[in-house]
Amino acid sequence: MDIYFYNTLTKQKELFKSIKEKEATIYSCGPTVYKDATIGNMRTYLLNDTLRRILKYNGYHLKHVMNITDVGHLVSDGDEGEDKMIKSAREEHKSPLEIANYYTNLFLRDLERLNIETPEVICRATDHIKEMLEMVKKIMENGYAYETSTAIYFDVSKLDKYGILSGIDLNNQKAGARVEVDPEKRNPYDFALWIKAPENHLMKWDSPWGPSYPGWHIECSAMSTKYLGEEFDIHTGGIDLVPTHHENEIAQNKGACGKIPAHYWIHGEYLLVDGGKMSKSLGNVYLVDDIIAKGYSPLAYRFFNFSCHYRGKLNFTWEGIESASASLDRLREGFQNHLKGTEDVSDVIINDLEGRFHKAINDDMNMPLALSIVWEAVRYKTKSKKIADLLKKFDTVLGIKIDETELKEEIPQEILDLAEKRKEARNNKNWSESDKLRDMIFKKGYIVKDTKEGTEIVKK
Ligand code: AMP
Ligand code: ZN
């Protein structure tokens, strides 16, 4: 069956044709490992995972590469400010490498918790300094870059067109409209490929331009070329990457080899919280840990993501998670009813459900529509193993572990006692004591969940 994706490059839904038959090559921009990944970041990685699973459902073999940014991403997302890794290392009194290892491990743990498949290749920027330097040299040799006293800049005016992804019109841009103007920059949109390191800079490497370090964008051009070649099928990332990071990646690849690296550019919209941007100042930056601490399974968050198309903004609320969690329980219960079913369902019904599900996922990953067909199957009045098998097949795309039944483990007496003390504290409106007890219970591996029906204790 044909697959269609919305391509940011052409701004339309297009028929997917891979370079090699039945093989899909994908590059995804990975995390900058200087802090915990938020559930917003995770929305983008869930999109990557859905893409993977849909391609596999259609019989494709995958070569999926994801980078880990551990150098070069500056606080401004542009060419100003400190490197995010160095800032975090200073604040946490650790080395940049320790910071990178620590947050990379947490990120990989979150992928696992959300049942996100691991890409075939995960590559760190700092392991590819040689490849990046070679690419910068090539861009220089081809006449697309110039040296200043502080950096090697890409000269965007040398391209036939800069801005093909985001649609920026350079003629309408005032100098300094976007970034502070470096007097040595030839054009305001020129960006740093390589940056000369000030003395005492923590992360630097030898280069033809002295001790220096890479700009943020060059790592993705260099690593995608190394692992997937000059041209590959799909490039993914969050929508915020379109006007800077991805536009600049295209510029770099064109400067190095004259080609736009990916044929299809897929971008996921943002996760909002309470209708706005997640921000530290509003105290609404949530992690997968927070979902767990509130007593929800990370898979409830995964399921919640299917309520919205990836190109639409998704608003996170705790009510939304509560409702997704309850729906997930109902879905699994419905699956079990079919699994125990002894009746027969005609192949016509099965094929119709499968065909419509398949069409929905192939239509630019329309998960809300696909989910409505999953519900139709779950609610189908005749209870049959055939439907259970079909739901298992659907779950290769959903990844919600539809066949999981919650094992109610025995809660140790020590935890029950702590929960009882917490109940007393709550009855006495001693909220600080009750919070303290909840934290103690959490540290011992259990979560207390206050529901309408009373208190529930679950294992983390
Ligand atoms: P970073 O670690 O900041 O480099 O971001 C990693 C990925 O998460 C990028 O692809 C971003 O576009 C994406 N991202 C950041 N915030 C959000 C959000 N609120 N919703 C969805 N994706 C996001
Ligand atoms: Zn990237």
PDB file of N, CA and C in Angstrom, residues 57-98:
ATOM      1  N   TYR A  57       5.839  -1.845   9.470  1.00  0.00           N
ATOM      2  CA  TYR A  57       4.528  -2.462   9.186  1.00  0.00           C
ATOM      3  C   TYR A  57       4.360  -2.648   7.674  1.00  0.00           C
ATOM      4  N   ASN A  58       4.973  -1.716   6.916  1.00  0.00           N
ATOM      5  CA  ASN A  58       4.893  -1.777   5.461  1.00  0.00           C
ATOM      6  C   ASN A  58       6.020  -2.603   4.835  1.00  0.00           C
ATOM      7  N   GLY A  59       6.772  -3.305   5.673  1.00  0.00           N
ATOM      8  CA  GLY A  59       7.784  -4.236   5.162  1.00  0.00           C
ATOM      9  C   GLY A  59       9.139  -3.628   4.873  1.00  0.00           C
ATOM     10  N   TYR A  60       9.400  -2.418   5.353  1.00  0.00           N
ATOM     11  CA  TYR A  60      10.709  -1.803   5.106  1.00  0.00           C
ATOM     12  C   TYR A  60      11.748  -2.264   6.125  1.00  0.00           C
ATOM     13  N   HIS A  61      12.978  -2.433   5.648  1.00  0.00           N
ATOM     14  CA  HIS A  61      14.120  -2.576   6.555  1.00  0.00           C
ATOM     15  C   HIS A  61      14.585  -1.175   6.866  1.00  0.00           C
ATOM     16  N   LEU A  62      15.077  -0.982   8.089  1.00  0.00           N
ATOM     17  CA  LEU A  62      15.430   0.378   8.473  1.00  0.00           C
ATOM     18  C   LEU A  62      16.906   0.544   8.745  1.00  0.00           C
ATOM     19  N   LYS A  63      17.399   1.697   8.341  1.00  0.00           N
ATOM     20  CA  LYS A  63      18.686   2.147   8.872  1.00  0.00           C
ATOM     21  C   LYS A  63      18.423   3.550   9.408  1.00  0.00           C
ATOM     22  N   HIS A  64      18.325   3.614  10.703  1.00  0.00           N
ATOM     23  CA  HIS A  64      17.920   4.855  11.378  1.00  0.00           C
ATOM     24  C   HIS A  64      19.083   5.335  12.233  1.00  0.00           C
ATOM     25  N   VAL A  65      19.494   6.552  11.992  1.00  0.00           N
ATOM     26  CA  VAL A  65      20.631   7.129  12.716  1.00  0.00           C
ATOM     27  C   VAL A  65      20.143   8.288  13.576  1.00  0.00           C
ATOM     28  N   MET A  66      20.569   8.303  14.814  1.00  0.00           N
ATOM     29  CA  MET A  66      20.239   9.447  15.688  1.00  0.00           C
ATOM     30  C   MET A  66      21.517   9.916  16.380  1.00  0.00           C
ATOM     31  N   ASN A  67      21.696  11.228  16.382  1.00  0.00           N
ATOM     32  CA  ASN A  67      22.902  11.764  17.022  1.00  0.00           C
ATOM     33  C   ASN A  67      22.631  12.135  18.475  1.00  0.00           C
ATOM     34  N   ILE A  68      23.723  12.278  19.204  1.00  0.00           N
ATOM     35  CA  ILE A  68      23.670  12.824  20.554  1.00  0.00           C
ATOM     36  C   ILE A  68      24.527  14.084  20.513  1.00  0.00           C
ATOM     37  N   THR A  69      23.918  15.233  20.762  1.00  0.00           N
ATOM     38  CA  THR A  69      24.683  16.488  20.727  1.00  0.00           C
ATOM     39  C   THR A  69      25.369  16.698  22.065  1.00  0.00           C
ATOM     40  N   ASP A  70      26.707  16.589  22.047  1.00  0.00           N
ATOM     41  CA  ASP A  70      27.437  16.804  23.299  1.00  0.00           C
ATOM     42  C   ASP A  70      28.494  17.886  23.151  1.00  0.00           C
ATOM     43  N   VAL A  71      28.353  18.692  22.107  1.00  0.00           N
ATOM     44  CA  VAL A  71      29.221  19.864  21.945  1.00  0.00           C
ATOM     45  C   VAL A  71      28.577  20.784  20.908  1.00  0.00           C
ATOM     46  N   GLY A  72      28.846  22.082  21.025  1.00  0.00           N
ATOM     47  CA  GLY A  72      28.521  23.013  19.931  1.00  0.00           C
ATOM     48  C   GLY A  72      27.163  23.678  19.969  1.00  0.00           C
ATOM     49  N   HIS A  73      26.201  23.134  20.780  1.00  0.00           N
ATOM     50  CA  HIS A  73      24.873  23.744  20.817  1.00  0.00           C
ATOM     51  C   HIS A  73      24.932  24.901  21.821  1.00  0.00           C
ATOM     52  N   LEU A  74      24.921  26.114  21.299  1.00  0.00           N
ATOM     53  CA  LEU A  74      25.076  27.265  22.187  1.00  0.00           C
ATOM     54  C   LEU A  74      23.733  27.674  22.783  1.00  0.00           C
ATOM     55  N   VAL A  75      23.800  28.369  23.882  1.00  0.00           N
ATOM     56  CA  VAL A  75      22.598  28.725  24.631  1.00  0.00           C
ATOM     57  C   VAL A  75      21.573  29.451  23.760  1.00  0.00           C
ATOM     58  N   SER A  76      22.038  30.223  22.781  1.00  0.00           N
ATOM     59  CA  SER A  76      21.118  31.022  21.965  1.00  0.00           C
ATOM     60  C   SER A  76      20.486  30.245  20.815  1.00  0.00           C
ATOM     61  N   ASP A  77      20.923  29.000  20.543  1.00  0.00           N
ATOM     62  CA  ASP A  77      20.558  28.244  19.340  1.00  0.00           C
ATOM     63  C   ASP A  77      21.223  28.845  18.105  1.00  0.00           C
ATOM     64  N   GLY A  78      21.910  29.966  18.272  1.00  0.00           N
ATOM     65  CA  GLY A  78      22.622  30.602  17.157  1.00  0.00           C
ATOM     66  C   GLY A  78      24.105  30.582  17.459  1.00  0.00           C
ATOM     67  N   ASP A  79      24.778  31.675  17.144  1.00  0.00           N
ATOM     68  CA  ASP A  79      26.230  31.698  17.329  1.00  0.00           C
ATOM     69  C   ASP A  79      26.659  32.484  18.558  1.00  0.00           C
ATOM     70  N   GLU A  80      25.709  32.810  19.415  1.00  0.00           N
ATOM     71  CA  GLU A  80      26.083  33.573  20.599  1.00  0.00           C
ATOM     72  C   GLU A  80      25.862  32.746  21.860  1.00  0.00           C
ATOM     73  N   GLY A  81      26.603  33.144  22.873  1.00  0.00           N
ATOM     74  CA  GLY A  81      26.389  32.526  24.187  1.00  0.00           C
ATOM     75  C   GLY A  81      27.297  31.351  24.401  1.00  0.00           C
ATOM     76  N   GLU A  82      27.158  30.795  25.597  1.00  0.00           N
ATOM     77  CA  GLU A  82      28.021  29.705  26.016  1.00  0.00           C
ATOM     78  C   GLU A  82      27.511  28.385  25.454  1.00  0.00           C
ATOM     79  N   ASP A  83      28.410  27.408  25.357  1.00  0.00           N
ATOM     80  CA  ASP A  83      27.997  26.058  24.974  1.00  0.00           C
ATOM     81  C   ASP A  83      27.131  25.495  26.110  1.00  0.00           C
ATOM     82  N   LYS A  84      25.971  24.923  25.756  1.00  0.00           N
ATOM     83  CA  LYS A  84      25.056  24.407  26.782  1.00  0.00           C
ATOM     84  C   LYS A  84      25.724  23.362  27.677  1.00  0.00           C
ATOM     85  N   MET A  85      26.606  22.543  27.076  1.00  0.00           N
ATOM     86  CA  MET A  85      27.276  21.494  27.850  1.00  0.00           C
ATOM     87  C   MET A  85      28.202  22.103  28.898  1.00  0.00           C
ATOM     88  N   ILE A  86      28.926  23.135  28.481  1.00  0.00           N
ATOM     89  CA  ILE A  86      29.899  23.745  29.394  1.00  0.00           C
ATOM     90  C   ILE A  86      29.173  24.468  30.525  1.00  0.00           C
ATOM     91  N   LYS A  87      28.081  25.136  30.184  1.00  0.00           N
ATOM     92  CA  LYS A  87      27.305  25.860  31.200  1.00  0.00           C
ATOM     93  C   LYS A  87      26.807  24.865  32.258  1.00  0.00           C
ATOM     94  N   SER A  88      26.259  23.753  31.770  1.00  0.00           N
ATOM     95  CA  SER A  88      25.718  22.757  32.684  1.00  0.00           C
ATOM     96  C   SER A  88      26.828  22.129  33.531  1.00  0.00           C
ATOM     97  N   ALA A  89      27.989  21.875  32.899  1.00  0.00           N
ATOM     98  CA  ALA A  89      29.119  21.296  33.635  1.00  0.00           C
ATOM     99  C   ALA A  89      29.540  22.240  34.762  1.00  0.00           C
ATOM    100  N   ARG A  90      29.591  23.526  34.448  1.00  0.00           N
ATOM    101  CA  ARG A  90      29.993  24.501  35.467  1.00  0.00           C
ATOM    102  C   ARG A  90      28.981  24.505  36.613  1.00  0.00           C
ATOM    103  N   GLU A  91      27.694  24.549  36.234  1.00  0.00           N
ATOM    104  CA  GLU A  91      26.657  24.639  37.266  1.00  0.00           C
ATOM    105  C   GLU A  91      26.595  23.391  38.144  1.00  0.00           C
ATOM    106  N   GLU A  92      26.874  22.228  37.532  1.00  0.00           N
ATOM    107  CA  GLU A  92      26.761  20.981  38.306  1.00  0.00           C
ATOM    108  C   GLU A  92      28.110  20.493  38.838  1.00  0.00           C
ATOM    109  N   HIS A  93      29.151  21.303  38.654  1.00  0.00           N
ATOM    110  CA  HIS A  93      30.508  20.974  39.126  1.00  0.00           C
ATOM    111  C   HIS A  93      30.967  19.614  38.617  1.00  0.00           C
ATOM    112  N   LYS A  94      30.763  19.404  37.324  1.00  0.00           N
ATOM    113  CA  LYS A  94      31.202  18.154  36.700  1.00  0.00           C
ATOM    114  C   LYS A  94      31.927  18.496  35.404  1.00  0.00           C
ATOM    115  N   SER A  95      32.530  17.480  34.772  1.00  0.00           N
ATOM    116  CA  SER A  95      33.161  17.741  33.474  1.00  0.00           C
ATOM    117  C   SER A  95      32.085  17.602  32.393  1.00  0.00           C
ATOM    118  N   PRO A  96      32.297  18.217  31.205  1.00  0.00           N
ATOM    119  CA  PRO A  96      31.307  18.065  30.135  1.00  0.00           C
ATOM    120  C   PRO A  96      31.038  16.602  29.788  1.00  0.00           C
ATOM    121  N   LEU A  97      32.101  15.764  29.873  1.00  0.00           N
ATOM    122  CA  LEU A  97      31.931  14.348  29.558  1.00  0.00           C
ATOM    123  C   LEU A  97      31.018  13.671  30.585  1.00  0.00           C
ATOM    124  N   GLU A  98      31.224  14.019  31.849  1.00  0.00           N
ATOM    125  CA  GLU A  98      30.362  13.426  32.893  1.00  0.00           C
ATOM    126  C   GLU A  98      28.907  13.850  32.679  1.00  0.00           C
TER     127      GLU A  98
END
